[in-house]
Amino acid sequence: MVPIDLYAFFSSFVSRPFPWLHMRLPQTVVPVHYDLTIHPNLTTLSFTGVVRIQLDVLEETKAIILHAKQLKTFNVKLKTSEGLRSLEVIENSVYQQLALLSHEVIPKGRDYEVHMEFAANLSDSFHGFYKSSYRTSSGELRTLASTQFEATFARTAFPCFDEPAFKANFTISIVREARHIAISNMPKIKTVALPGNVFEDHFATTVKMSTYLVAFIVSDFHSVSKTTQHGVKISVYAVAEKINQTDFALDAAVKLLDFYDDYFNIPYPLPKQGEHVVRLCISFPCLFVVPADLAAIPDFQSGAMENWGLTTYRESALLFHPEKSSVTDKVHIAKIIAHELAHQWFGNLVTMEWWNDLWLNEGFAKFMEFIAVNATYPQFQVNDLFMGKCYTAMEVDSLRSSHPVSTAVENPTEIQEMFDRVSYDKGACLLNMLKDFLTPDVFEVGILRYLKRYSYKNTANSHLWESLTNVSHSCARRRNKKNSAQNTSSHREKTYFDIKTVMDTWTLQKGFPLVNIDLKSRKLILTQERYLMTEPVWQIPLTYKTSDSATTHHHLMRNAVDLFRVPNGVDWVKFNVDMSGYYVVHYGKEGWKNMIKLLHKNHTALSGKDRASLIHDAFRLVSIKKLGLETALDLSAYLSKETDIISVTQGFQELLPIYKLIQRRYQESVELKCRLTGFIWHLFKHLIDSQSWDDSGSASERMLRSSLLLFACVRNYTPCVTKAKHLFNLWRDTDGQMSLPIDVTLAVYAVGAQTEEGWDFLFEFYRRALQTSVQTRIRIALASSPLHQKLKWILEQSLLGEVIKTQDLPHVLVSVSRNPRGHRLAWDFLRANWQTLIKKFEVGSSSIARMVKGVTGLYSTKTMLSSVEKFFSSLTVEMGSEMRCIQQTYDAIHENIRWGETNFSVLQSWLKKQMTRFIHEDL
């Protein structure tokens, strides 16, 4: 617990001191049940409510401490066996707490209930109980109210014990007008007509859960429904004119929930509510079907939210039009639904005790989304996308300003900052590494035991490791006994180790290891160090293959130095097979020579994932001066004959940032940019030229086609521009009625946005479009335009929020910043509108971090570093000066400067020597 700043503490109230001096609530009083009635007024954009909280008093006290923020509270009373008595209320706005003071001691061990009335305005942000709106095709503006309580915003909607460990049951009632419907976590059980032509919907009592999972929506949504094989009714809600775009989400949710029911061997948890319900359904036709609702909210900051029984989504994360949406949209929607439904077990049923272990929720959900979608939609080949999550995590985790997966947090800003790539992507990659090392079967049994043992409870890291260790040891004993009886052996034989000891090295320290490989004759020498600094030592579950065999071998590296032997005649050893582990491998000078020779001679000797990981590791090692840029470029040169989508994508992801860095920093060096462009073109032209302008092929082939054609057209490749311009003119001449192949629309729109007339047409089409997927592609195209005034205008429109919704501003701002004509404009916009942005998106949120890092991430001069430091150092703490993303920005710019100083001349020299090998194109 963190002591309060005394000046802020005593100045935050007038009458008497606040009786509690800590950010975290005391454990003396805990909630058991909430009876909540709330009445939003969508005309005045305000709400009123009443909450009755049944309490368990664990220690006698004269003060009940709970959370409230920006709420007016009144008529606060304590119900005891003797009747009702008034409580005095004082507020600590610094810690967002209320103290309900009793003149008499409240003894422990009795039944108590607090009654409170409250009122507030609907929030203008995307958190708490907030207003959302949309326009119909006729232009009518309609308003709704929705909730987003994670992580610390339930307290802005009703007084509550707003920490994840304070689980309770909730009985919710919502007052609404006749023109609206209300939905919440549980099914509606009755509606009561009230005076004033309003109605009160009563919902069944929830299971025991945390406050951040409570949800309710008042709207004019329509819905479609289906029932799973396990008897769970699933409904998808959306605005009326978009309800025809919900079919894929509904089918996906049914498939995925059935998969999870079977995989976890624990029924969808909400049916556990109330034995009387189960008995009723056995005896009579079931009138009470437990729901798993999904709602598409017109204004939504994040991608989606796992509220128990009522998951909420950004429209683009849920709505799919079969004739307008792309295969990328379909994969994206399936993954997000899989993520939120996985949370119904990981996060909702079993919840982290405190936000320091958020990764137990988010890392597991991210990990399971790939497991589930791969099982239900194998044609999407999402396993090929998983390794990209490890690379994006490493990008953040390689900075000195990174943080451990499990790290101490106290205040709301620090909690918000935990929702980052480390908690999500690194958490998922660590779980995948552990699954691979333990074997999938052992891992699955271990996590199922974890879920069953801690259902409706809160957990910490150690509880997960204990479950997995017990299962691992049990399986190892059985395997060893079997091998002994059969007189056989296995590389996993006698595998007894404490998973907590292993995994603490991964979750309690930041960064990741670099494993150095030295192959001398048959002797393989391994040393480990931190990617940036050398203090920590990890216990690393290594995997490797050799030129001698396709078998994947496993080895746990426990110390800083390790040694073992390989068979005679081994030419190469490839570690981190298919990027199953979260570490970088350095093969040494001779080892890299062997890998380069192998890739140029017979690259298919390694899997596509292994080739991609070699590309990734080589360029990461260049960044820390462990490997020369020439070596990484020599290795990447093999890509001219590469067709594997994973490897091609990784090549782009390593070379394009270098190009953009050169493009911004060395604007006078036209020759270098042309040579680098020529090299990139030499590698990928064959793939670009082979692309058809249609929607044929597998999901991954179609996603690659869209990216390649956009890349070529934005960089003015003549054949691509000519084709795209022709299609754009045909499409515009039909007022957008002509059907374009979906995979080519990004390229076509981007070419169209190069002129003022084309840009204006696209914007008007955006205004009329009812498909969010179409709008997303148009936004990307508009932000790629070279027209400076148009870029400025689209930023202003995004902030205004009438046509381009403000929820999309972070995406628009980052897209403009990536445009060579817009990066200074984006920085000026960020500074000029900082106050508005932090009010709308909240200090510490992932949206703010995305804008800060996205706008500044490619700056590479001391002048721009000075500008960035000057602005952020001028902020106060309340304005976000201490956010982690600011320090990460400083780290990234310093790294860009150092990279340029180290490698600029090397790149010039290498490209000059290799020019005769490149294919020249008139670009």
mmCIF file of C-alpha atoms in Angstrom, residues 332-472:
data_model
loop_
_atom_site.group_PDB
_atom_site.id
_atom_site.type_symbol
_atom_site.label_atom_id
_atom_site.label_comp_id
_atom_site.label_asym_id
_atom_site.label_seq_id
_atom_site.Cartn_x
_atom_site.Cartn_y
_atom_site.Cartn_z
ATOM 1 C CA HIS A 332 -9.922 -10.398 -36.779
ATOM 2 C CA ILE A 333 -13.535 -10.832 -35.638
ATOM 3 C CA ALA A 334 -13.126 -14.544 -34.928
ATOM 4 C CA LYS A 335 -9.984 -13.906 -32.852
ATOM 5 C CA ILE A 336 -11.576 -11.127 -30.797
ATOM 6 C CA ILE A 337 -14.711 -13.161 -30.048
ATOM 7 C CA ALA A 338 -12.481 -16.108 -29.101
ATOM 8 C CA HIS A 339 -10.492 -13.816 -26.808
ATOM 9 C CA GLU A 340 -13.536 -12.443 -24.975
ATOM 10 C CA LEU A 341 -15.221 -15.825 -24.618
ATOM 11 C CA ALA A 342 -11.986 -17.316 -23.251
ATOM 12 C CA HIS A 343 -12.194 -14.658 -20.552
ATOM 13 C CA GLN A 344 -15.443 -16.184 -19.314
ATOM 14 C CA TRP A 345 -13.145 -18.825 -17.785
ATOM 15 C CA PHE A 346 -9.778 -17.029 -17.586
ATOM 16 C CA GLY A 347 -10.572 -13.779 -15.840
ATOM 17 C CA ASN A 348 -14.237 -14.108 -14.973
ATOM 18 C CA LEU A 349 -14.494 -17.563 -13.397
ATOM 19 C CA VAL A 350 -10.923 -17.379 -12.075
ATOM 20 C CA THR A 351 -9.747 -13.805 -11.544
ATOM 21 C CA MET A 352 -6.346 -12.352 -10.715
ATOM 22 C CA GLU A 353 -6.201 -11.168 -7.111
ATOM 23 C CA TRP A 354 -4.805 -7.780 -8.086
ATOM 24 C CA TRP A 355 -3.920 -5.948 -11.284
ATOM 25 C CA ASN A 356 -0.204 -6.788 -10.966
ATOM 26 C CA ASP A 357 -1.110 -10.220 -12.349
ATOM 27 C CA LEU A 358 -3.330 -8.945 -15.157
ATOM 28 C CA TRP A 359 -1.430 -11.261 -17.486
ATOM 29 C CA LEU A 360 -3.231 -14.223 -15.887
ATOM 30 C CA ASN A 361 -6.357 -12.799 -17.528
ATOM 31 C CA GLU A 362 -5.058 -11.250 -20.713
ATOM 32 C CA GLY A 363 -2.115 -13.516 -21.501
ATOM 33 C CA PHE A 364 -4.344 -16.570 -21.203
ATOM 34 C CA ALA A 365 -7.123 -15.034 -23.305
ATOM 35 C CA LYS A 366 -4.626 -14.031 -25.999
ATOM 36 C CA PHE A 367 -3.107 -17.536 -25.925
ATOM 37 C CA MET A 368 -6.512 -19.239 -26.053
ATOM 38 C CA GLU A 369 -7.823 -17.135 -28.936
ATOM 39 C CA PHE A 370 -5.265 -18.810 -31.204
ATOM 40 C CA ILE A 371 -6.007 -22.282 -29.814
ATOM 41 C CA ALA A 372 -9.757 -21.815 -30.275
ATOM 42 C CA VAL A 373 -9.757 -20.220 -33.732
ATOM 43 C CA ASN A 374 -7.267 -22.777 -35.028
ATOM 44 C CA ALA A 375 -9.624 -25.537 -33.861
ATOM 45 C CA THR A 376 -12.856 -23.968 -35.146
ATOM 46 C CA TYR A 377 -11.587 -22.208 -38.287
ATOM 47 C CA PRO A 378 -8.451 -24.105 -39.393
ATOM 48 C CA GLN A 379 -8.663 -22.474 -42.832
ATOM 49 C CA PHE A 380 -7.614 -19.155 -41.245
ATOM 50 C CA GLN A 381 -4.189 -20.605 -40.343
ATOM 51 C CA VAL A 382 -3.963 -18.334 -37.303
ATOM 52 C CA ASN A 383 -1.095 -20.333 -35.813
ATOM 53 C CA ASP A 384 1.064 -18.704 -38.483
ATOM 54 C CA LEU A 385 0.215 -15.336 -36.926
ATOM 55 C CA PHE A 386 1.115 -16.253 -33.360
ATOM 56 C CA MET A 387 4.863 -15.764 -33.619
ATOM 57 C CA GLY A 388 4.187 -12.180 -34.680
ATOM 58 C CA LYS A 389 2.770 -11.585 -31.205
ATOM 59 C CA CYS A 390 6.092 -12.590 -29.681
ATOM 60 C CA TYR A 391 7.933 -10.202 -31.974
ATOM 61 C CA THR A 392 5.682 -7.261 -31.111
ATOM 62 C CA ALA A 393 6.103 -8.061 -27.424
ATOM 63 C CA MET A 394 9.898 -8.183 -27.804
ATOM 64 C CA GLU A 395 9.846 -4.787 -29.498
ATOM 65 C CA VAL A 396 8.513 -3.259 -26.269
ATOM 66 C CA ASP A 397 10.284 -5.675 -23.953
ATOM 67 C CA SER A 398 13.700 -4.840 -25.421
ATOM 68 C CA LEU A 399 13.459 -1.286 -24.042
ATOM 69 C CA ARG A 400 14.969 -0.414 -20.690
ATOM 70 C CA SER A 401 11.606 1.111 -19.749
ATOM 71 C CA SER A 402 9.792 -2.208 -20.122
ATOM 72 C CA HIS A 403 8.333 -3.963 -17.078
ATOM 73 C CA PRO A 404 7.968 -7.511 -15.775
ATOM 74 C CA VAL A 405 4.850 -9.433 -16.749
ATOM 75 C CA SER A 406 3.910 -9.374 -13.074
ATOM 76 C CA THR A 407 4.724 -5.960 -11.655
ATOM 77 C CA ALA A 408 3.581 -3.825 -8.732
ATOM 78 C CA VAL A 409 0.823 -1.309 -9.487
ATOM 79 C CA GLU A 410 -1.259 0.809 -7.154
ATOM 80 C CA ASN A 411 -3.022 3.803 -8.666
ATOM 81 C CA PRO A 412 -5.515 3.844 -11.571
ATOM 82 C CA THR A 413 -2.974 5.216 -14.060
ATOM 83 C CA GLU A 414 -0.477 2.444 -13.298
ATOM 84 C CA ILE A 415 -3.281 -0.107 -13.579
ATOM 85 C CA GLN A 416 -4.335 1.267 -16.976
ATOM 86 C CA GLU A 417 -0.754 0.977 -18.198
ATOM 87 C CA MET A 418 -0.750 -2.762 -17.532
ATOM 88 C CA PHE A 419 -3.018 -3.267 -20.552
ATOM 89 C CA ASP A 420 -0.095 -3.444 -22.958
ATOM 90 C CA ARG A 421 1.802 -5.857 -25.178
ATOM 91 C CA VAL A 422 3.746 -7.251 -22.240
ATOM 92 C CA SER A 423 0.610 -8.410 -20.395
ATOM 93 C CA TYR A 424 -1.150 -9.633 -23.536
ATOM 94 C CA ASP A 425 1.418 -10.779 -26.076
ATOM 95 C CA LYS A 426 4.392 -11.661 -23.891
ATOM 96 C CA GLY A 427 2.048 -13.397 -21.458
ATOM 97 C CA ALA A 428 0.640 -15.498 -24.309
ATOM 98 C CA CYS A 429 4.119 -16.313 -25.645
ATOM 99 C CA LEU A 430 5.321 -17.473 -22.233
ATOM 100 C CA LEU A 431 2.311 -19.780 -21.952
ATOM 101 C CA ASN A 432 2.968 -21.134 -25.450
ATOM 102 C CA MET A 433 6.618 -21.783 -24.552
ATOM 103 C CA LEU A 434 5.565 -23.626 -21.405
ATOM 104 C CA LYS A 435 2.948 -25.651 -23.284
ATOM 105 C CA ASP A 436 5.545 -26.706 -25.838
ATOM 106 C CA PHE A 437 8.036 -27.743 -23.177
ATOM 107 C CA LEU A 438 5.575 -29.605 -20.906
ATOM 108 C CA THR A 439 3.743 -31.066 -23.958
ATOM 109 C CA PRO A 440 0.221 -29.885 -24.872
ATOM 110 C CA ASP A 441 -1.480 -32.717 -22.970
ATOM 111 C CA VAL A 442 0.277 -32.015 -19.665
ATOM 112 C CA PHE A 443 -0.258 -28.284 -20.035
ATOM 113 C CA GLU A 444 -3.967 -28.703 -20.770
ATOM 114 C CA VAL A 445 -4.556 -30.959 -17.753
ATOM 115 C CA GLY A 446 -2.694 -28.501 -15.546
ATOM 116 C CA ILE A 447 -4.699 -25.451 -16.544
ATOM 117 C CA LEU A 448 -7.979 -27.360 -16.235
ATOM 118 C CA ARG A 449 -7.082 -28.292 -12.665
ATOM 119 C CA TYR A 450 -6.210 -24.668 -12.039
ATOM 120 C CA LEU A 451 -9.608 -23.522 -13.324
ATOM 121 C CA LYS A 452 -11.578 -26.091 -11.345
ATOM 122 C CA ARG A 453 -9.721 -25.536 -8.102
ATOM 123 C CA TYR A 454 -10.048 -21.743 -8.179
ATOM 124 C CA SER A 455 -13.497 -21.286 -9.725
ATOM 125 C CA TYR A 456 -15.180 -18.090 -8.453
ATOM 126 C CA LYS A 457 -11.978 -17.219 -6.609
ATOM 127 C CA ASN A 458 -8.966 -14.958 -7.057
ATOM 128 C CA THR A 459 -5.463 -16.190 -7.822
ATOM 129 C CA ALA A 460 -1.808 -15.195 -8.128
ATOM 130 C CA ASN A 461 1.004 -16.561 -10.325
ATOM 131 C CA SER A 462 1.953 -19.175 -7.752
ATOM 132 C CA HIS A 463 -1.444 -20.907 -7.936
ATOM 133 C CA LEU A 464 -1.014 -21.569 -11.654
ATOM 134 C CA TRP A 465 2.559 -22.832 -11.260
ATOM 135 C CA GLU A 466 1.501 -25.172 -8.446
ATOM 136 C CA SER A 467 -1.212 -26.774 -10.593
ATOM 137 C CA LEU A 468 1.114 -27.245 -13.561
ATOM 138 C CA THR A 469 3.972 -28.597 -11.415
ATOM 139 C CA ASN A 470 1.753 -31.221 -9.787
ATOM 140 C CA VAL A 471 0.474 -32.473 -13.139
ATOM 141 C CA SER A 472 3.943 -32.383 -14.710
#
